[in-house]
Amino acid sequence: MSVRDWELVGAPNARDLGGLPTTDGRRVRVGRLIRTPALGRLTEADLTVLGRLAPACVVDLRDDSETALAPPNRLVGDPRLVRLPVLDPAHPGFTYLSAVLHGHDLAGYDELARRGAAAAMAEVYRWFVSAVVAREGFAHAVRLAADPAHLPLLFHCSAGKDRTGWLAVVLLTALGVDEATVRADYLRHNDLTVESRATMSAAMLRRRPELDPETAQAVLEVRPEYLDAGYDEVRRVFGSFDAYLVDGLGVTTEVRAALRAHLLE
C-alpha cells in the first residue's frame, strides 16, 4: 500500500505513489509522484490539500477534444503545465469507448459492440505500448520525472485510470517496483471509486436505457485483463519490459539512474 494521508474529494482516486517498495529494499519517496484524474472538480478544501502537495509540474495526458468538454483544471501555485496528449481520435477503440461514455450514437460500431467494451479497453492498452504518439508522450513524462526541477510531479488524464495508470506502471517498473505491487496500485482505482462509478453508471444508463450495464462497468473500472493486454503487447513488440523502457521509451541508463536518485529513498 502506498503512503496516503490525504485525499481529494473531487478526485477520489488521486494518490501518492510514495511508500511503494522496490525489489532492492528501497521505497518510492513520499510526495514526489502523484497520480490523479483531471482536476476540474476539485473543491475549495481540495485546493488547500493540493497547495500542500505543491506540484512543481502537472502533466496532462488529454487532448484538446477532451479538455474542451471538461471543466478547467483547478490549480494552486505556479506549476509548470505540460500537455502530452496520448490519444488517437481516429482509433476505433477510443471513439467507441467515448461514444459509450458520453451517450453518443453507437451506429457504425457493430463489430466493436459485438466484441464488447472490455475487448475495446484491452485494445487501447495495446495501443499505449505500440503507438508512436503514445510512446512519445509517456517517454516525455518519464524524462520530466527524472528531473528534480519537475518534482513533485502530478500526472493525470480524464478519469485517472488508464493512461494515468499505464504511466504509473512505466514509472514504477523503471524504479524497480515488482509487478505484483504495480498491479495492486493499478487496481486500487476500483476500491477508491465505488460511489463515483455507481453515479456515472446510473447517468449513462439514464441517457441510454438500452445500454448493457456490463458495458458501462467495463468502461468505468479497471480490470486485470486490461493491464495484461499492455504487458502482452510489451512482450510481443519488445520482448521484455526492460527492452520496452529502453527501445520503446528511450529510458537510458542515465535516465533510469536519475529516476532512482530523485524518486527513491
Short mmCIF file of C-alpha atoms in Angstrom, two decimals:
data_model
loop_
_atom_site.label_atom_id
_atom_site.label_comp_id
_atom_site.label_asym_id
_atom_site.label_seq_id
_atom_site.Cartn_x
_atom_site.Cartn_y
_atom_site.Cartn_z
CA MET A 1 0.00 0.00 0.00
CA SER A 2 1.24 3.48 -0.78
CA VAL A 3 1.53 6.09 1.94
CA ARG A 4 -1.56 8.28 1.64
CA ASP A 5 -2.50 10.67 4.43
CA TRP A 6 -4.56 12.98 2.23
CA GLU A 7 -7.49 12.76 -0.16
CA LEU A 8 -9.17 14.90 -2.79
CA VAL A 9 -12.96 14.81 -2.64
CA GLY A 10 -13.24 15.94 -6.25
CA ALA A 11 -10.66 13.40 -7.41
CA PRO A 12 -11.36 10.28 -5.35
CA ASN A 13 -8.77 8.03 -6.97
CA ALA A 14 -5.92 10.52 -6.52
CA ARG A 15 -2.97 9.07 -4.65
CA ASP A 16 0.68 9.41 -3.80
CA LEU A 17 2.86 6.60 -5.15
CA GLY A 18 5.20 7.16 -2.23
CA GLY A 19 5.92 4.23 0.05
CA LEU A 20 5.76 1.52 -2.59
CA PRO A 21 8.72 -0.86 -2.14
CA THR A 22 11.30 -1.79 -4.75
CA THR A 23 12.84 -5.21 -5.19
CA ASP A 24 16.17 -4.00 -3.75
CA GLY A 25 14.70 -2.87 -0.45
CA ARG A 26 14.20 0.83 -1.17
CA ARG A 27 10.91 2.76 -1.35
CA VAL A 28 9.40 5.41 -3.59
CA ARG A 29 9.76 8.78 -1.89
CA VAL A 30 6.56 10.23 -0.48
CA GLY A 31 5.31 13.38 -2.17
CA ARG A 32 7.24 13.00 -5.43
CA LEU A 33 4.85 11.18 -7.81
CA ILE A 34 1.14 11.95 -7.59
CA ARG A 35 -1.45 10.39 -9.89
CA THR A 36 -4.91 11.88 -10.24
CA PRO A 37 -7.86 12.25 -12.59
CA ALA A 38 -8.49 15.63 -14.21
CA LEU A 39 -8.61 18.40 -11.61
CA GLY A 40 -11.63 20.38 -12.78
CA ARG A 41 -13.91 19.16 -9.99
CA LEU A 42 -11.69 19.90 -7.01
CA THR A 43 -13.41 21.53 -4.03
CA GLU A 44 -12.05 24.50 -2.10
CA ALA A 45 -10.85 22.10 0.57
CA ASP A 46 -9.15 20.04 -2.14
CA LEU A 47 -7.25 23.13 -3.28
CA THR A 48 -5.84 23.51 0.22
CA VAL A 49 -4.60 19.92 0.06
CA LEU A 50 -3.18 20.45 -3.42
CA GLY A 51 -1.37 23.52 -2.16
CA ARG A 52 0.34 21.43 0.49
CA LEU A 53 1.33 18.83 -2.11
CA ALA A 54 2.80 21.70 -4.16
CA PRO A 55 3.39 20.00 -7.52
CA ALA A 56 6.17 21.65 -9.49
CA CYS A 57 4.88 20.16 -12.75
CA VAL A 58 1.45 18.97 -13.87
CA VAL A 59 1.35 16.58 -16.83
CA ASP A 60 -1.98 16.40 -18.68
CA LEU A 61 -2.36 13.37 -20.95
CA ARG A 62 -5.65 14.55 -22.51
CA ASP A 63 -6.06 16.04 -25.97
CA ASP A 64 -7.99 19.16 -26.96
CA SER A 65 -11.21 17.28 -27.68
CA GLU A 66 -11.29 16.10 -24.06
CA THR A 67 -10.33 19.34 -22.37
CA ALA A 68 -12.97 21.18 -24.39
CA LEU A 69 -15.69 19.04 -22.78
CA ALA A 70 -14.33 19.19 -19.23
CA PRO A 71 -14.21 21.92 -16.60
CA PRO A 72 -10.81 23.64 -16.48
CA ASN A 73 -8.28 22.20 -14.09
CA ARG A 74 -8.22 23.92 -10.71
CA LEU A 75 -4.65 24.50 -9.59
CA VAL A 76 -2.79 26.42 -6.93
CA GLY A 77 0.68 27.89 -7.04
CA ASP A 78 2.51 28.15 -10.31
CA PRO A 79 3.33 24.64 -11.51
CA ARG A 80 4.71 24.07 -14.97
CA LEU A 81 1.88 22.73 -17.14
CA VAL A 82 2.84 20.15 -19.76
CA ARG A 83 0.32 18.81 -22.26
CA LEU A 84 1.24 15.38 -23.59
CA PRO A 85 -1.84 14.15 -25.48
CA VAL A 86 -1.93 10.35 -25.53
CA LEU A 87 -4.95 9.74 -27.72
CA ASP A 88 -5.77 8.84 -31.30
CA PRO A 89 -9.14 10.44 -32.13
CA ALA A 90 -9.36 8.23 -35.21
CA HIS A 91 -8.72 4.97 -33.35
CA PRO A 92 -11.99 2.99 -33.33
CA GLY A 93 -11.41 1.80 -29.78
CA PHE A 94 -11.15 5.36 -28.48
CA THR A 95 -14.11 6.63 -30.47
CA TYR A 96 -16.32 3.69 -29.49
CA LEU A 97 -15.48 3.99 -25.78
CA SER A 98 -16.03 7.76 -25.90
CA ALA A 99 -19.42 7.24 -27.53
CA VAL A 100 -20.39 4.76 -24.82
CA LEU A 101 -19.21 7.06 -22.05
CA HIS A 102 -20.90 10.19 -23.36
CA GLY A 103 -24.11 8.64 -24.69
CA HIS A 104 -23.37 9.33 -28.36
CA ASP A 105 -24.72 7.41 -31.35
CA LEU A 106 -23.26 3.89 -31.50
CA ALA A 107 -24.23 3.35 -35.12
CA GLY A 108 -21.26 2.03 -37.06
CA TYR A 109 -19.75 0.26 -34.07
CA ASP A 110 -21.49 -3.08 -34.54
CA GLU A 111 -18.29 -5.14 -34.57
CA LEU A 112 -16.84 -3.39 -31.52
CA ALA A 113 -20.17 -3.69 -29.71
CA ARG A 114 -20.25 -7.40 -30.53
CA ARG A 115 -16.76 -7.91 -29.08
CA GLY A 116 -17.66 -5.83 -26.05
CA ALA A 117 -16.30 -2.78 -24.25
CA ALA A 118 -13.80 -4.85 -22.27
CA ALA A 119 -12.18 -6.01 -25.51
CA ALA A 120 -12.04 -2.41 -26.73
CA MET A 121 -10.36 -1.39 -23.47
CA ALA A 122 -7.76 -4.11 -23.90
CA GLU A 123 -7.09 -2.91 -27.45
CA VAL A 124 -6.48 0.62 -26.15
CA TYR A 125 -3.90 -0.70 -23.69
CA ARG A 126 -2.10 -2.47 -26.51
CA TRP A 127 -2.13 0.87 -28.36
CA PHE A 128 -0.46 2.52 -25.35
CA VAL A 129 2.53 0.27 -25.95
CA SER A 130 2.79 0.14 -29.73
CA ALA A 131 1.61 3.54 -30.99
CA VAL A 132 4.29 6.12 -31.69
CA VAL A 133 2.30 9.02 -30.23
CA ALA A 134 1.72 7.07 -27.02
CA ARG A 135 5.38 6.13 -26.69
CA GLU A 136 6.40 9.75 -27.27
CA GLY A 137 4.02 11.04 -24.61
CA PHE A 138 4.98 8.50 -21.98
CA ALA A 139 8.69 8.92 -22.77
CA HIS A 140 8.46 12.68 -22.29
CA ALA A 141 6.68 12.20 -18.97
CA VAL A 142 9.42 9.84 -17.77
CA ARG A 143 12.10 12.40 -18.63
CA LEU A 144 10.19 15.04 -16.67
CA ALA A 145 10.03 12.71 -13.67
CA ALA A 146 13.80 12.20 -13.85
CA ASP A 147 14.44 15.94 -13.49
CA PRO A 148 14.28 17.22 -9.88
CA ALA A 149 13.16 20.62 -11.16
CA HIS A 150 9.81 18.98 -12.04
CA LEU A 151 9.25 17.29 -8.70
CA PRO A 152 6.77 16.81 -7.20
CA LEU A 153 5.25 15.63 -10.48
CA LEU A 154 1.48 15.29 -10.76
CA PHE A 155 0.14 13.44 -13.79
CA HIS A 156 -3.41 12.84 -14.95
CA CYS A 157 -5.71 12.07 -17.86
CA SER A 158 -9.52 12.29 -17.68
CA ALA A 159 -10.56 9.55 -15.28
CA GLY A 160 -7.07 8.94 -13.93
CA LYS A 161 -7.21 5.21 -14.55
CA ASP A 162 -5.98 4.13 -18.00
CA ARG A 163 -3.37 6.50 -19.44
CA THR A 164 -2.52 7.64 -15.93
CA GLY A 165 -2.47 4.01 -14.84
CA TRP A 166 -0.11 2.94 -17.62
CA LEU A 167 2.25 5.86 -16.94
CA ALA A 168 2.31 4.79 -13.28
CA VAL A 169 3.16 1.25 -14.44
CA VAL A 170 6.03 2.62 -16.52
CA LEU A 171 7.45 4.83 -13.77
CA LEU A 172 7.14 2.27 -11.00
CA THR A 173 8.65 -0.51 -13.11
CA ALA A 174 11.56 1.74 -14.10
CA LEU A 175 12.12 2.39 -10.38
CA GLY A 176 12.29 -1.31 -9.63
CA VAL A 177 8.84 -1.92 -8.11
CA ASP A 178 7.74 -5.51 -8.72
CA GLU A 179 4.80 -6.38 -10.95
CA ALA A 180 2.52 -7.58 -8.13
CA THR A 181 2.88 -4.25 -6.29
CA VAL A 182 2.40 -2.28 -9.51
CA ARG A 183 -0.73 -4.29 -10.27
CA ALA A 184 -2.13 -3.73 -6.77
CA ASP A 185 -1.78 0.05 -7.12
CA TYR A 186 -3.38 -0.06 -10.57
CA LEU A 187 -6.39 -1.98 -9.24
CA ARG A 188 -6.88 0.39 -6.28
CA HIS A 189 -8.87 2.60 -8.65
CA ASN A 190 -11.86 0.33 -8.24
CA ASP A 191 -11.85 0.49 -4.44
CA LEU A 192 -11.43 4.26 -4.44
CA THR A 193 -14.25 4.99 -6.91
CA VAL A 194 -17.14 2.75 -5.85
CA GLU A 195 -19.53 5.65 -5.27
CA SER A 196 -18.46 7.79 -8.22
CA ARG A 197 -18.62 4.83 -10.62
CA ALA A 198 -22.12 3.97 -9.43
CA THR A 199 -23.21 7.56 -10.05
CA MET A 200 -21.65 7.65 -13.51
CA SER A 201 -23.03 4.26 -14.47
CA ALA A 202 -26.54 5.33 -13.47
CA ALA A 203 -26.20 8.50 -15.55
CA MET A 204 -25.01 6.52 -18.58
CA LEU A 205 -27.96 4.15 -18.29
CA ARG A 206 -30.41 7.03 -17.97
CA ARG A 207 -29.08 8.55 -21.20
CA ARG A 208 -29.26 5.21 -22.98
CA PRO A 209 -31.58 2.74 -21.20
CA GLU A 210 -30.80 0.02 -23.72
CA LEU A 211 -27.10 0.07 -22.75
CA ASP A 212 -25.88 -3.16 -21.19
CA PRO A 213 -24.82 -2.37 -17.59
CA GLU A 214 -21.75 -4.54 -18.14
CA THR A 215 -20.68 -2.19 -20.93
CA ALA A 216 -20.86 0.77 -18.57
CA GLN A 217 -18.88 -1.08 -15.91
CA ALA A 218 -16.21 -2.16 -18.40
CA VAL A 219 -15.61 1.47 -19.35
CA LEU A 220 -15.61 2.88 -15.81
CA GLU A 221 -13.45 0.37 -13.95
CA VAL A 222 -10.00 -1.10 -14.36
CA ARG A 223 -9.54 -4.85 -14.79
CA PRO A 224 -6.56 -7.19 -14.63
CA GLU A 225 -7.09 -8.15 -18.26
CA TYR A 226 -6.59 -4.55 -19.38
CA LEU A 227 -3.20 -4.41 -17.73
CA ASP A 228 -2.44 -7.90 -19.04
CA ALA A 229 -3.11 -6.65 -22.58
CA GLY A 230 -0.48 -3.95 -22.10
CA TYR A 231 2.04 -6.40 -20.70
CA ASP A 232 1.32 -8.87 -23.52
CA GLU A 233 1.91 -6.14 -26.11
CA VAL A 234 5.18 -5.23 -24.40
CA ARG A 235 6.36 -8.83 -24.75
CA ARG A 236 5.08 -9.15 -28.31
CA VAL A 237 6.69 -5.96 -29.60
CA PHE A 238 9.78 -5.56 -27.40
CA GLY A 239 10.37 -8.92 -25.73
CA SER A 240 10.55 -7.61 -22.17
CA PHE A 241 9.60 -4.57 -20.11
CA ASP A 242 13.23 -3.52 -19.81
CA ALA A 243 13.52 -3.57 -23.60
CA TYR A 244 10.30 -1.54 -23.85
CA LEU A 245 11.74 1.06 -21.49
CA VAL A 246 14.98 1.29 -23.47
CA ASP A 247 13.88 0.76 -27.07
CA GLY A 248 10.29 1.98 -26.87
CA LEU A 249 10.61 4.91 -24.48
CA GLY A 250 14.30 5.80 -24.66
CA VAL A 251 14.85 5.31 -20.94
CA THR A 252 18.62 5.28 -20.97
CA THR A 253 20.84 4.08 -18.14
CA GLU A 254 21.34 7.74 -17.21
CA VAL A 255 17.59 8.48 -17.11
CA ARG A 256 16.91 5.41 -15.01
CA ALA A 257 19.70 6.35 -12.61
CA ALA A 258 18.25 9.85 -12.28
CA LEU A 259 14.80 8.44 -11.59
CA ARG A 260 16.17 6.25 -8.82
CA ALA A 261 18.32 9.03 -7.39
CA HIS A 262 15.48 11.52 -7.10
CA LEU A 263 12.46 9.28 -6.51
CA LEU A 264 13.71 6.56 -4.17
CA GLU A 265 14.68 6.73 -0.53
#
